[in-house]
mmCIF file of C-alpha atoms and ligand atoms in Angstrom:
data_model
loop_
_atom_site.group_PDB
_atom_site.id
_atom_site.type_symbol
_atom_site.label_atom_id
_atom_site.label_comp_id
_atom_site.label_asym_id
_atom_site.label_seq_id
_atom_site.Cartn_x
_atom_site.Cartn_y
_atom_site.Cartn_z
ATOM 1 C CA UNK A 4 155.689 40.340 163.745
ATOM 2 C CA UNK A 5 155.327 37.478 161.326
ATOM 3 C CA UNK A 6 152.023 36.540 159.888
ATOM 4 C CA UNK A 7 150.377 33.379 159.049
ATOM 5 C CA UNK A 8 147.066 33.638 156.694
ATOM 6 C CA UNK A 9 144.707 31.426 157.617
ATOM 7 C CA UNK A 10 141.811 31.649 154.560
ATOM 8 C CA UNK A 11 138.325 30.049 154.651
ATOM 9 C CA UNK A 12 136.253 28.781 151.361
ATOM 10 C CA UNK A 13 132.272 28.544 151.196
ATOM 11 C CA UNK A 14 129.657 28.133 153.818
ATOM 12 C CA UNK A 15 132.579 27.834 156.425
ATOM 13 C CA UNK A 16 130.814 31.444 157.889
ATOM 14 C CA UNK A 17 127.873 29.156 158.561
ATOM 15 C CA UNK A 18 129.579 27.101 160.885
ATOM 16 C CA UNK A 19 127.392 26.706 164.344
ATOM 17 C CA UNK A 20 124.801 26.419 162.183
ATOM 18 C CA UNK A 21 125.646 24.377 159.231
ATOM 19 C CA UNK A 22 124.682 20.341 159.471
ATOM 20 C CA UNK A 23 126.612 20.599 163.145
ATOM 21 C CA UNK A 24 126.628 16.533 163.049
ATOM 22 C CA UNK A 25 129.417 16.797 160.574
ATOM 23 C CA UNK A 26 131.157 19.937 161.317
ATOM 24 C CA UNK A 27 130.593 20.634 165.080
ATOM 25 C CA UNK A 28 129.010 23.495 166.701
ATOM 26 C CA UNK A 29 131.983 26.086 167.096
ATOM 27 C CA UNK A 30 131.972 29.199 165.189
ATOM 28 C CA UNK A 31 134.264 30.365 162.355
ATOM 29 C CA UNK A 32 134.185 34.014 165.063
ATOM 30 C CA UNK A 33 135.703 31.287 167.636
ATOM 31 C CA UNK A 34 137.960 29.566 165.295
ATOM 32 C CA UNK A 35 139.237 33.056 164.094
ATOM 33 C CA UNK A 36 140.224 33.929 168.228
ATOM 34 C CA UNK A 37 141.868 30.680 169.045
ATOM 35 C CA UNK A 38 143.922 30.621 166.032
ATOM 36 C CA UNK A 39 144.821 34.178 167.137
ATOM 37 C CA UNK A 40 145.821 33.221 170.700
ATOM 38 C CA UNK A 41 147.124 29.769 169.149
ATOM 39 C CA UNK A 42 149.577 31.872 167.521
ATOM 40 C CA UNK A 43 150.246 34.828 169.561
ATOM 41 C CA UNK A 44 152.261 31.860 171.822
ATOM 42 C CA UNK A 45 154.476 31.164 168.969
ATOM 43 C CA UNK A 46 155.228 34.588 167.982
ATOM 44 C CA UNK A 47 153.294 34.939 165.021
ATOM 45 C CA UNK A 48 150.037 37.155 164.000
ATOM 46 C CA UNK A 49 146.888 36.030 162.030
ATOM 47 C CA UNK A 50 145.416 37.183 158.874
ATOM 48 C CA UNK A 51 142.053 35.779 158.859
ATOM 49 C CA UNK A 52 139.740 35.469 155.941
ATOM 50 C CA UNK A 53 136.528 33.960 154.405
ATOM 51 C CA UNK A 54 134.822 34.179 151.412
ATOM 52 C CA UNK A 55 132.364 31.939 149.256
ATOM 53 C CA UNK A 56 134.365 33.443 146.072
ATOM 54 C CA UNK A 57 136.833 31.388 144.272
ATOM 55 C CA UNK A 58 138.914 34.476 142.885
ATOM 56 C CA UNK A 59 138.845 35.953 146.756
ATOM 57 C CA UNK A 60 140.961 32.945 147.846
ATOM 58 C CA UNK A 61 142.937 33.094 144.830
ATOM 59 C CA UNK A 62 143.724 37.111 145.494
ATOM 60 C CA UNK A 63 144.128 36.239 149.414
ATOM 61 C CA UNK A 64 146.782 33.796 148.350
ATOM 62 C CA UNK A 65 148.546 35.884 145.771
ATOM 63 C CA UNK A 66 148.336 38.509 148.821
ATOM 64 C CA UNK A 67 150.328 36.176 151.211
ATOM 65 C CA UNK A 68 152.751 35.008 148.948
ATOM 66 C CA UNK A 69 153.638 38.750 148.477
ATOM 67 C CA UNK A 70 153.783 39.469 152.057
ATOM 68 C CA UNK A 71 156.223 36.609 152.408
ATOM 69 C CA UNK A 72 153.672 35.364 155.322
ATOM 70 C CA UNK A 73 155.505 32.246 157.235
ATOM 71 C CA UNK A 74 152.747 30.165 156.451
ATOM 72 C CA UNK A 75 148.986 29.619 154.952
ATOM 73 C CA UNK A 76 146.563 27.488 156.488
ATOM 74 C CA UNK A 77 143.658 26.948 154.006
ATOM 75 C CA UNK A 78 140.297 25.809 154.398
ATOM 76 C CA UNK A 79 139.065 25.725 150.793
ATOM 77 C CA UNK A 80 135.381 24.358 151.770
ATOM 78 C CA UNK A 81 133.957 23.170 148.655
ATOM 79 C CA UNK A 82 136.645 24.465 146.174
ATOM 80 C CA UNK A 83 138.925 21.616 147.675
ATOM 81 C CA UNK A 84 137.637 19.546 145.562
ATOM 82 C CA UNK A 85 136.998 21.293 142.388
ATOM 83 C CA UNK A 86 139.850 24.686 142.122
ATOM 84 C CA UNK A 87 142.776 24.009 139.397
ATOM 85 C CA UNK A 88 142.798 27.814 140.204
ATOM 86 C CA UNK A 89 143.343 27.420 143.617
ATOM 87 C CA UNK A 90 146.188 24.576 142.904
ATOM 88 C CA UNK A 91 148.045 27.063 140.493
ATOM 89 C CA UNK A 92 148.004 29.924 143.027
ATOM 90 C CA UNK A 93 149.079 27.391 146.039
ATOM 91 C CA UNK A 94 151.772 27.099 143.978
ATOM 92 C CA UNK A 95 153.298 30.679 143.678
ATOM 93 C CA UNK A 96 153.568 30.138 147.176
ATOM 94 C CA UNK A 97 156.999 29.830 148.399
ATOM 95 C CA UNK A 98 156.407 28.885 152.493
ATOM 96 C CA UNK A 99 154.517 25.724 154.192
ATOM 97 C CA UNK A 100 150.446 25.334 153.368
ATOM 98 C CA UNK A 101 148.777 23.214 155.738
ATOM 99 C CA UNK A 102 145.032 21.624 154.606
ATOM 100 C CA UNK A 103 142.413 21.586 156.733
ATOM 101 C CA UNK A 104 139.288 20.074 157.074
ATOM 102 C CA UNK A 105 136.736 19.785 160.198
ATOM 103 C CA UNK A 106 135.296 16.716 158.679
ATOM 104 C CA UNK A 107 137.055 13.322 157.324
ATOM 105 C CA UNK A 108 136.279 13.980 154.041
ATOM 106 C CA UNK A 109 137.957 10.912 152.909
ATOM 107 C CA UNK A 110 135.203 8.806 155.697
ATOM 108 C CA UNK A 111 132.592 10.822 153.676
ATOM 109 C CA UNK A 112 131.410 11.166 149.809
ATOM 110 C CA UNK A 113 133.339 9.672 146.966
ATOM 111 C CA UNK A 114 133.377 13.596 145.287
ATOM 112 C CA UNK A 115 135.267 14.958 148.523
ATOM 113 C CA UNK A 116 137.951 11.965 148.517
ATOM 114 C CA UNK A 117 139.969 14.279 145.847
ATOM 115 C CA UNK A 118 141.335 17.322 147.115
ATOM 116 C CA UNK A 119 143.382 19.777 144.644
ATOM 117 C CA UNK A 120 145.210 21.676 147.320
ATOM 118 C CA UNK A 121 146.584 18.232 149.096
ATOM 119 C CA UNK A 122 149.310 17.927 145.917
ATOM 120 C CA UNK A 123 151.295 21.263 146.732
ATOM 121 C CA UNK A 124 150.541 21.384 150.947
ATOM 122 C CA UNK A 125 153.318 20.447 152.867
ATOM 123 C CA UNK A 126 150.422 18.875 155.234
ATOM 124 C CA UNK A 127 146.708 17.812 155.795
ATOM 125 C CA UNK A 128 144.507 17.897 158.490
ATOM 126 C CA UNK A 129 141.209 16.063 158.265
ATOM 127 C CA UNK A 130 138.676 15.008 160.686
ATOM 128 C CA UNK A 131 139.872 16.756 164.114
ATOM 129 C CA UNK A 132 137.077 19.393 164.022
ATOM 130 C CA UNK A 133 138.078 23.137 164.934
ATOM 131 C CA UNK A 134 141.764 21.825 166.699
ATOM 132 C CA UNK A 135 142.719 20.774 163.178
ATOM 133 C CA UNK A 136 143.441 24.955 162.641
ATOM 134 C CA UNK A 137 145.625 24.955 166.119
ATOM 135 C CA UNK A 138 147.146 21.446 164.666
ATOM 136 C CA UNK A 139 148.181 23.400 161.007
ATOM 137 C CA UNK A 140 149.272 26.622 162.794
ATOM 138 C CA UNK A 141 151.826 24.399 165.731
ATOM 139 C CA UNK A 142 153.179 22.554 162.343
ATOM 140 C CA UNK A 143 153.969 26.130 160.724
ATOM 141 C CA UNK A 144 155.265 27.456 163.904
ATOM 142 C CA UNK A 145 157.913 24.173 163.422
ATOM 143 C CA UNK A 146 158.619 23.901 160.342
ATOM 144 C CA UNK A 147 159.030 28.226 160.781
ATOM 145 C CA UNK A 148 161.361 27.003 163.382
ATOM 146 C CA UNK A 149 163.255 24.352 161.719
ATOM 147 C CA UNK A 150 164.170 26.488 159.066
ATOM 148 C CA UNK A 151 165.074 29.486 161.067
ATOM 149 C CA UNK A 152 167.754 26.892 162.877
ATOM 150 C CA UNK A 153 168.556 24.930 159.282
ATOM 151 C CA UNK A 154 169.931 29.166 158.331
ATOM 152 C CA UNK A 155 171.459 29.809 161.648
ATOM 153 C CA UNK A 156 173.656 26.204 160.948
ATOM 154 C CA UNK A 157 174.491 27.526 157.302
ATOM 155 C CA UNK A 158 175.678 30.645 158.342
ATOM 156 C CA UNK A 159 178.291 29.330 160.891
HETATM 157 C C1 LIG B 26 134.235 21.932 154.390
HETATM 158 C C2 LIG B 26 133.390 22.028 153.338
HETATM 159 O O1 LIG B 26 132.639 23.114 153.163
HETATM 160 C C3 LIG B 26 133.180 20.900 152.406
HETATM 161 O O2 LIG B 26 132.828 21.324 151.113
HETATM 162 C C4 LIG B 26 134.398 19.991 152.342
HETATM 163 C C5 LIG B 26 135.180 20.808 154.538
HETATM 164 C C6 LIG B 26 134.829 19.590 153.745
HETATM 165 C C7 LIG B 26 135.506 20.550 156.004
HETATM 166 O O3 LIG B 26 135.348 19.426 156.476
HETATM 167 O O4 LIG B 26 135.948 21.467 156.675
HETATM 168 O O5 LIG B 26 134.098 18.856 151.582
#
């Protein structure tokens, strides 16, 4: 079965917990299940991951890309806004990224209105709170689909 990778930066395990104002009160353990179920209906497994390190992400990535994963949804937390090497790995990737954030960060600080990873997505997702994963993983599932139709048409 085909996988997407769905990866999650810093203080993203906290979620519940963390300032719940901005970033709701579901957990990452109940993001993780609806993703899975989210795409289970499109045909597709889950990888999912967190880690507070940079160089996890960047291994995670390098990791998908290899596997030839459909698609990467990617949470960067913090690192969004800081990662040139989170940008260069992005871009060894050869299928659709999708951005998401819970919050708007561009409704919040002026240091969160730059994002590295928004250059080389193919989409971004801010402000829709733990739907914003389902949101990223129905766009992969078309664009998945899109292509697999754009290859049938080429073929005939
Ligand atoms: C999560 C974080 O941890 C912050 O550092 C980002 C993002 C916003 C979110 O909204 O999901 O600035």
């Amino acid at each position: 079965m085909s996988t997407i990778t769905i990866l999650n930066g810093p203080n993203l395990d906290r979620l519940g917990r963390r300032e719940p104002g901005i970033y709701g009160t579901v957990t990452l353990a109940l993001i993780e299940a609806a993703c899975a179920e989210r795409a289970r209906r499109h045909g597709f497994a889950i990888r999912f991951r967190q880690s507070p390190h940079e160089g996890d992400l960047v291994a995670w990535i390098h990791e998908a890309a290899d596997a030839a994963c459909v698609g990467l949804v990617l949470n960067a937390g913090a690192y969004t806004h800081t990662s040139v090497a989170i940008h260069d790995a992005l871009r060894q990737f050869g299928a659709p990224i999708m951005e998401v954030h819970l919050s708007n960060t561009l409704a919040r600080e002026a240091f969160r209105h730059h994002s590295y990873i928004s250059a080389v997505a193919s989409g971004v997702i801010l402000g829709c709170g733990a739907d914003g994963y389902l949101y990223a993983i129905d766009r992969i599932a078309a664009l998945a689909h899109h292509a697999a139709e754009t290859a049938k048409q080429a073929a005939q």
